[in-house]
């Protein structure tokens, strides 16, 4: 139940964030294994790696940082985000397991966000990013959405690249294959 | 039921193609209207326009071109694809209607593809693209997949750009917002 104190933007934010596990499952659950683990080359991520990255964000980034802003404002910087943690955390798990884990964690995150009953004034509160400096809670939540959309798009790009050769001369009409 | 004459690649192709309407519905059904109709600027497409484009592909591009290859080989060029047809076809429809229409047409396309019971030899047959020249049926079907993935990624990019300003200083960490 979304609190009446939330402004319209926050309702939309929660709507989009709640779709991400559903979209990723529709795209990846029981997909051919070679599509799940292929990447774009050295030091790039496969769909499997990307789900692990999103999982790590749920446990260390979005809600923890929102709490940092509410509790400490700009007086304490956020913990830097570890972009490689998923290699350890995802070890030995299947894609189906990761998708379930992400879905459960996202659901918890959105419950926590709703329980905050944020007001417009609170959304304007500021925290301290370790490299970007002063940021607002509203910017953090907007970034959460854009980050989700960006990583789903990345999954699609990585998948599409497995067809780079197979499309033959059509490659020139598909800029996603050259990004 | 997938025919036993299909090779593995074709099974995977059908698997991915069958997911596209589910993924788009998970992402867009009952989404905030301003997300569905916002685009990236003059002469660019909104998610609403992109669904219309995919619908037009079902009726004029993929299966019709596969039939052209099977029936005429390279002796007759495909009809050029109209990239603007959706503006007329989608007029007065809701996003929910377009999503349903796409789902129904995609389901028909995949039935038609399965009914072709294509052999590996047939997948190597050639047709004539009006600007790219000689192409194989396997390349056409691979392009269908990459084209789907590319347009879902485009939907995500267009949606993410509605947050370009809202993310504040995080913009520099989100290259999707500058594409």
Short mmCIF file of C-alpha atoms in Angstrom, two decimals:
data_model
loop_
_atom_site.label_atom_id
_atom_site.label_comp_id
_atom_site.label_asym_id
_atom_site.label_seq_id
_atom_site.Cartn_x
_atom_site.Cartn_y
_atom_site.Cartn_z
CA UNK A 1 0.00 0.00 0.00
CA UNK A 2 1.52 3.28 -1.10
CA UNK A 3 1.32 5.98 1.57
CA UNK A 4 -0.77 9.03 0.81
CA UNK A 5 2.21 11.25 1.53
CA UNK A 6 4.09 9.98 -1.52
CA UNK A 7 4.08 12.28 -4.49
CA UNK A 8 3.16 11.11 -7.99
CA UNK A 9 6.74 10.67 -9.11
CA UNK A 10 7.43 8.20 -6.33
CA UNK A 11 4.38 6.12 -7.24
CA UNK A 12 5.69 5.87 -10.79
CA UNK A 13 9.15 5.02 -9.50
CA UNK A 14 7.80 2.10 -7.48
CA UNK A 15 5.67 0.96 -10.43
CA UNK A 16 8.69 0.69 -12.73
CA UNK A 17 10.98 -0.83 -10.10
CA UNK A 18 8.43 -3.54 -9.38
CA UNK A 19 8.43 -4.60 -13.04
CA UNK A 20 12.15 -5.33 -13.34
CA UNK A 21 12.17 -8.88 -11.88
CA UNK A 22 9.13 -9.76 -13.99
CA UNK A 23 10.75 -8.42 -17.16
CA UNK A 24 14.04 -10.21 -16.48
CA UNK A 25 12.28 -13.49 -15.75
CA UNK A 26 10.20 -13.20 -18.93
CA UNK A 27 13.41 -12.67 -20.85
CA UNK A 28 15.79 -15.09 -19.16
CA UNK A 29 14.03 -17.85 -17.22
CA UNK A 30 14.81 -21.18 -18.87
CA UNK A 31 16.50 -19.40 -21.75
CA UNK A 32 19.21 -21.28 -23.68
CA UNK A 33 22.26 -21.52 -21.32
CA UNK A 34 24.67 -20.10 -23.91
CA UNK A 35 22.61 -16.90 -24.03
CA UNK A 36 22.76 -16.53 -20.26
CA UNK A 37 26.51 -16.82 -19.87
CA UNK A 38 27.84 -15.24 -23.07
CA UNK A 39 29.22 -11.72 -22.71
CA UNK A 40 30.60 -8.99 -24.99
CA UNK A 41 34.27 -9.91 -24.56
CA UNK A 42 36.99 -9.55 -21.92
CA UNK A 43 35.86 -7.79 -18.71
CA UNK A 44 32.24 -7.48 -19.85
CA UNK A 45 29.14 -8.92 -18.24
CA UNK A 46 26.83 -11.75 -19.26
CA UNK A 47 23.10 -11.65 -18.39
CA UNK A 48 24.01 -13.95 -15.46
CA UNK A 49 26.56 -11.38 -14.19
CA UNK A 50 24.06 -8.53 -14.61
CA UNK A 51 21.43 -10.22 -12.43
CA UNK A 52 24.14 -10.68 -9.79
CA UNK A 53 24.97 -6.98 -10.02
CA UNK A 54 21.32 -6.03 -9.53
CA UNK A 55 21.13 -8.36 -6.50
CA UNK A 56 24.16 -6.67 -4.96
CA UNK A 57 22.48 -3.29 -5.49
CA UNK A 58 19.44 -4.40 -3.49
CA UNK A 59 21.54 -5.40 -0.50
CA UNK A 60 24.13 -2.60 -0.49
CA UNK A 61 23.05 0.33 -2.63
CA UNK A 62 19.52 1.70 -2.96
CA UNK A 63 17.72 1.22 0.35
CA UNK A 64 20.91 1.38 2.45
CA UNK A 65 21.80 4.68 0.80
CA UNK A 66 18.26 6.03 1.23
CA UNK A 67 18.59 5.22 4.95
CA UNK A 68 21.98 6.95 5.05
CA UNK A 69 20.38 10.11 3.66
CA UNK A 70 17.49 9.97 6.14
CA UNK A 71 19.75 9.21 9.13
CA UNK A 72 22.94 11.14 8.43
CA UNK A 73 22.26 13.61 5.62
CA UNK A 74 25.52 14.85 4.09
CA UNK A 75 27.54 14.16 7.24
CA UNK A 76 28.54 10.60 6.21
CA UNK A 77 29.42 9.47 2.67
CA UNK A 78 27.79 6.33 1.21
CA UNK A 79 29.88 3.15 1.05
CA UNK A 80 31.41 2.94 -2.44
CA UNK A 81 29.57 0.37 -4.57
CA UNK A 82 31.50 -2.79 -5.45
CA UNK A 83 30.96 -3.48 -9.14
CA UNK A 84 32.58 -6.91 -8.95
CA UNK A 85 30.88 -8.41 -5.89
CA UNK A 86 28.53 -10.53 -8.03
CA UNK A 87 31.38 -12.77 -9.22
CA UNK A 88 31.69 -14.10 -5.66
CA UNK A 89 28.00 -13.92 -4.66
CA UNK A 90 26.67 -15.67 -7.76
CA UNK A 91 29.15 -18.56 -7.68
CA UNK A 92 27.52 -21.98 -7.97
CA UNK A 93 24.01 -20.56 -8.42
CA UNK A 94 21.73 -21.08 -11.41
CA UNK A 95 20.15 -18.21 -13.33
CA UNK A 96 16.75 -19.33 -12.03
CA UNK A 97 18.05 -19.09 -8.45
CA UNK A 98 19.46 -15.61 -9.07
CA UNK A 99 16.19 -14.45 -10.63
CA UNK A 100 14.23 -15.68 -7.60
CA UNK A 101 16.72 -14.10 -5.23
CA UNK A 102 16.48 -10.79 -7.06
CA UNK A 103 12.69 -10.90 -7.07
CA UNK A 104 12.57 -11.52 -3.30
CA UNK A 105 15.11 -8.80 -2.53
CA UNK A 106 13.40 -6.27 -4.79
CA UNK A 107 10.10 -7.00 -3.13
CA UNK A 108 11.71 -6.37 0.29
CA UNK A 109 13.32 -3.18 -0.98
CA UNK A 110 10.01 -1.81 -2.25
CA UNK A 111 8.28 -2.70 1.03
CA UNK A 112 11.02 -0.85 2.88
CA UNK A 113 10.62 2.13 0.55
CA UNK A 114 6.86 2.20 1.05
CA UNK A 115 7.28 1.91 4.82
CA UNK A 116 9.39 5.06 4.77
CA UNK A 117 6.24 7.00 3.77
CA UNK A 118 8.43 9.64 2.23
CA UNK A 119 7.17 13.19 1.97
CA UNK A 120 8.13 15.61 -0.79
CA UNK A 121 10.31 17.41 1.77
CA UNK A 122 12.16 14.20 2.62
CA UNK A 123 12.74 13.48 -1.07
CA UNK A 124 14.68 16.75 -1.21
CA UNK A 125 17.00 15.73 1.64
CA UNK A 126 20.66 15.41 0.69
CA UNK A 127 23.32 12.77 1.19
CA UNK A 128 26.98 12.47 0.26
CA UNK A 129 28.08 10.27 -2.63
CA UNK A 130 31.74 9.20 -2.27
CA UNK A 131 32.72 10.51 -5.72
CA UNK A 132 29.75 12.58 -7.02
CA UNK A 133 29.32 14.74 -3.91
CA UNK A 134 25.98 16.05 -2.69
CA UNK A 135 22.90 14.25 -4.07
CA UNK A 136 19.21 14.24 -3.11
CA UNK A 137 17.07 11.30 -2.12
CA UNK A 138 14.88 12.02 -5.15
CA UNK A 139 17.97 11.75 -7.39
CA UNK A 140 18.92 8.46 -5.75
CA UNK A 141 15.48 6.95 -6.41
CA UNK A 142 15.42 8.26 -9.98
CA UNK A 143 18.85 6.72 -10.53
CA UNK A 144 17.56 3.41 -9.21
CA UNK A 145 14.96 3.42 -12.02
CA UNK A 146 17.34 4.53 -14.77
CA UNK A 147 19.92 1.97 -13.54
CA UNK A 148 17.33 -0.84 -13.80
CA UNK A 149 16.29 0.19 -17.30
CA UNK A 150 19.91 0.54 -18.35
CA UNK A 151 20.84 -2.96 -17.18
CA UNK A 152 17.81 -4.60 -18.79
CA UNK A 153 18.85 -2.84 -22.02
CA UNK A 154 22.38 -4.18 -21.47
CA UNK A 155 21.02 -7.74 -21.16
CA UNK A 156 19.24 -7.27 -24.49
CA UNK A 157 22.36 -5.87 -26.15
CA UNK A 158 24.51 -8.76 -24.89
CA UNK A 159 21.92 -11.27 -26.11
CA UNK A 160 21.61 -9.56 -29.50
CA UNK A 161 25.39 -9.71 -30.02
CA UNK A 162 25.23 -13.50 -30.06
CA UNK A 163 23.52 -12.94 -33.45
CA UNK A 164 26.09 -10.50 -34.85
CA UNK A 165 27.42 -12.92 -37.45
CA UNK A 166 24.18 -14.82 -38.01
CA UNK A 167 22.31 -11.76 -39.32
CA UNK A 168 24.71 -11.45 -42.28
CA UNK A 169 24.29 -8.23 -44.29
CA UNK A 170 21.48 -7.00 -42.01
CA UNK A 171 24.14 -6.03 -39.46
CA UNK A 172 24.31 -2.51 -40.90
CA UNK A 173 20.63 -1.95 -40.03
CA UNK A 174 21.15 -3.04 -36.41
CA UNK A 175 23.31 -0.45 -34.58
CA UNK A 176 22.85 -2.35 -31.29
CA UNK A 177 25.31 -4.97 -32.66
CA UNK A 178 28.10 -2.40 -32.96
CA UNK A 179 27.73 -0.68 -29.57
CA UNK B 1 4.95 -28.45 -31.41
CA UNK B 2 8.34 -27.90 -32.99
CA UNK B 3 9.06 -30.22 -35.90
CA UNK B 4 11.89 -32.71 -35.53
CA UNK B 5 13.47 -31.41 -38.73
CA UNK B 6 14.28 -28.05 -37.13
CA UNK B 7 17.85 -27.57 -36.09
CA UNK B 8 18.83 -26.30 -32.64
CA UNK B 9 19.33 -22.73 -33.71
CA UNK B 10 15.76 -22.50 -34.94
CA UNK B 11 14.40 -23.84 -31.66
CA UNK B 12 16.31 -21.11 -29.83
CA UNK B 13 15.07 -18.52 -32.32
CA UNK B 14 11.46 -19.45 -31.65
CA UNK B 15 12.09 -19.48 -27.91
CA UNK B 16 13.35 -15.90 -27.91
CA UNK B 17 10.75 -14.62 -30.37
CA UNK B 18 7.96 -16.04 -28.22
CA UNK B 19 9.17 -14.04 -25.22
CA UNK B 20 8.97 -10.58 -26.81
CA UNK B 21 5.23 -9.91 -26.26
CA UNK B 22 5.53 -11.14 -22.66
CA UNK B 23 8.53 -8.91 -21.99
CA UNK B 24 6.86 -5.86 -23.56
CA UNK B 25 3.66 -6.43 -21.60
CA UNK B 26 5.59 -6.83 -18.34
CA UNK B 27 7.31 -3.55 -19.07
CA UNK B 28 4.50 -1.45 -20.53
CA UNK B 29 1.05 -2.74 -19.67
CA UNK B 30 -0.72 -0.16 -17.49
CA UNK B 31 2.49 1.85 -17.25
CA UNK B 32 2.22 5.59 -16.61
CA UNK B 33 0.86 7.14 -19.86
CA UNK B 34 3.63 9.75 -20.07
CA UNK B 35 6.21 6.95 -20.24
CA UNK B 36 4.36 5.26 -23.11
CA UNK B 37 4.12 8.28 -25.39
CA UNK B 38 7.33 10.18 -24.62
CA UNK B 39 10.09 9.88 -27.22
CA UNK B 40 13.71 11.02 -27.62
CA UNK B 41 12.92 14.18 -29.61
CA UNK B 42 11.88 15.11 -33.15
CA UNK B 43 11.43 12.12 -35.50
CA UNK B 44 12.12 9.53 -32.79
CA UNK B 45 9.81 6.82 -31.50
CA UNK B 46 7.95 6.41 -28.24
CA UNK B 47 7.32 2.93 -26.75
CA UNK B 48 3.82 3.24 -28.29
CA UNK B 49 5.36 3.82 -31.75
CA UNK B 50 7.78 0.92 -31.30
CA UNK B 51 5.00 -1.58 -30.57
CA UNK B 52 3.28 -0.35 -33.73
CA UNK B 53 6.49 -0.92 -35.69
CA UNK B 54 6.76 -4.49 -34.36
CA UNK B 55 3.12 -5.13 -35.33
CA UNK B 56 3.80 -3.94 -38.86
CA UNK B 57 6.78 -6.32 -39.03
CA UNK B 58 4.54 -9.28 -38.19
CA UNK B 59 2.16 -8.52 -41.02
CA UNK B 60 4.58 -7.42 -43.74
CA UNK B 61 8.14 -8.44 -42.93
CA UNK B 62 9.24 -11.69 -41.30
CA UNK B 63 6.85 -14.44 -42.35
CA UNK B 64 5.96 -12.82 -45.70
CA UNK B 65 9.68 -12.57 -46.52
CA UNK B 66 10.32 -16.15 -45.40
CA UNK B 67 7.56 -17.23 -47.80
CA UNK B 68 9.12 -15.11 -50.57
CA UNK B 69 12.40 -16.97 -50.09
CA UNK B 70 10.70 -20.39 -50.11
CA UNK B 71 8.50 -19.57 -53.12
CA UNK B 72 10.67 -17.35 -55.32
CA UNK B 73 14.27 -17.58 -54.09
CA UNK B 74 16.33 -14.68 -55.40
CA UNK B 75 14.09 -14.15 -58.43
CA UNK B 76 11.83 -11.60 -56.72
CA UNK B 77 12.99 -8.90 -54.28
CA UNK B 78 11.15 -8.44 -50.97
CA UNK B 79 8.77 -5.50 -50.63
CA UNK B 80 10.68 -2.62 -48.99
CA UNK B 81 9.68 -2.24 -45.33
CA UNK B 82 7.69 0.87 -44.43
CA UNK B 83 9.20 2.30 -41.24
CA UNK B 84 6.38 4.80 -40.79
CA UNK B 85 3.32 2.60 -41.27
CA UNK B 86 2.66 2.42 -37.53
CA UNK B 87 1.66 6.08 -37.35
CA UNK B 88 -1.44 5.25 -39.39
CA UNK B 89 -2.09 1.72 -38.06
CA UNK B 90 -1.83 2.65 -34.37
CA UNK B 91 -4.10 5.70 -34.57
CA UNK B 92 -6.82 5.75 -31.92
CA UNK B 93 -5.62 2.56 -30.24
CA UNK B 94 -4.47 2.19 -26.65
CA UNK B 95 -1.11 0.70 -25.68
CA UNK B 96 -2.98 -2.25 -24.15
CA UNK B 97 -4.73 -2.84 -27.48
CA UNK B 98 -1.45 -2.70 -29.40
CA UNK B 99 0.19 -5.12 -26.96
CA UNK B 100 -2.66 -7.59 -27.41
CA UNK B 101 -2.57 -7.19 -31.16
CA UNK B 102 1.18 -7.79 -31.23
CA UNK B 103 0.86 -10.85 -28.99
CA UNK B 104 -1.81 -12.38 -31.26
CA UNK B 105 0.13 -11.64 -34.45
CA UNK B 106 3.40 -12.97 -33.01
CA UNK B 107 1.66 -16.15 -31.96
CA UNK B 108 0.31 -16.57 -35.52
CA UNK B 109 3.75 -15.86 -36.98
CA UNK B 110 5.40 -18.50 -34.82
CA UNK B 111 2.71 -21.04 -35.71
CA UNK B 112 3.32 -20.30 -39.37
CA UNK B 113 7.07 -20.69 -38.85
CA UNK B 114 6.62 -24.03 -37.07
CA UNK B 115 4.25 -25.24 -39.80
CA UNK B 116 6.98 -24.63 -42.36
CA UNK B 117 8.96 -27.48 -40.72
CA UNK B 118 12.12 -25.96 -42.08
CA UNK B 119 15.11 -28.19 -42.74
CA UNK B 120 18.72 -27.07 -42.45
CA UNK B 121 18.86 -27.06 -46.26
CA UNK B 122 15.87 -24.76 -46.49
CA UNK B 123 17.41 -22.39 -43.94
CA UNK B 124 20.28 -21.93 -46.40
CA UNK B 125 17.95 -20.90 -49.24
CA UNK B 126 18.45 -17.38 -50.53
CA UNK B 127 16.15 -14.44 -51.24
CA UNK B 128 16.66 -10.93 -52.53
CA UNK B 129 16.58 -7.94 -50.19
CA UNK B 130 15.71 -4.71 -52.06
CA UNK B 131 18.81 -2.87 -50.81
CA UNK B 132 21.07 -5.47 -49.14
CA UNK B 133 21.04 -7.98 -52.00
CA UNK B 134 21.22 -11.74 -51.51
CA UNK B 135 20.35 -13.01 -48.01
CA UNK B 136 19.59 -16.45 -46.59
CA UNK B 137 16.48 -17.58 -44.73
CA UNK B 138 18.68 -18.30 -41.68
CA UNK B 139 19.92 -14.68 -41.77
CA UNK B 140 16.33 -13.43 -42.01
CA UNK B 141 15.28 -15.41 -38.94
CA UNK B 142 18.40 -14.35 -36.99
CA UNK B 143 17.64 -10.74 -37.89
CA UNK B 144 14.10 -11.17 -36.60
CA UNK B 145 15.55 -12.07 -33.18
CA UNK B 146 18.16 -9.30 -33.12
CA UNK B 147 15.52 -6.80 -34.31
CA UNK B 148 13.21 -7.78 -31.43
CA UNK B 149 15.99 -7.47 -28.85
CA UNK B 150 17.09 -4.17 -30.35
CA UNK B 151 13.62 -2.64 -30.13
CA UNK B 152 13.01 -3.81 -26.57
CA UNK B 153 16.35 -2.17 -25.70
CA UNK B 154 15.15 0.97 -27.50
CA UNK B 155 11.97 1.01 -25.38
CA UNK B 156 14.14 0.85 -22.26
CA UNK B 157 16.42 3.64 -23.50
CA UNK B 158 13.46 5.90 -24.33
CA UNK B 159 11.95 5.22 -20.89
CA UNK B 160 15.26 5.85 -19.14
CA UNK B 161 15.66 9.22 -20.84
CA UNK B 162 12.58 10.50 -19.07
CA UNK B 163 14.85 10.38 -15.99
CA UNK B 164 17.82 12.23 -17.56
CA UNK B 165 17.38 15.34 -15.45
CA UNK B 166 15.95 13.62 -12.38
CA UNK B 167 19.10 11.55 -11.75
CA UNK B 168 21.17 14.71 -11.22
CA UNK B 169 24.93 14.08 -10.98
CA UNK B 170 24.49 10.32 -11.51
CA UNK B 171 23.99 11.03 -15.23
CA UNK B 172 27.71 10.51 -15.87
CA UNK B 173 27.45 6.90 -14.63
CA UNK B 174 24.53 6.13 -16.97
CA UNK B 175 25.73 6.14 -20.59
CA UNK B 176 22.28 5.02 -21.77
CA UNK B 177 21.06 8.58 -21.08
CA UNK B 178 23.50 10.06 -23.59
CA UNK B 179 22.96 7.66 -26.50
#
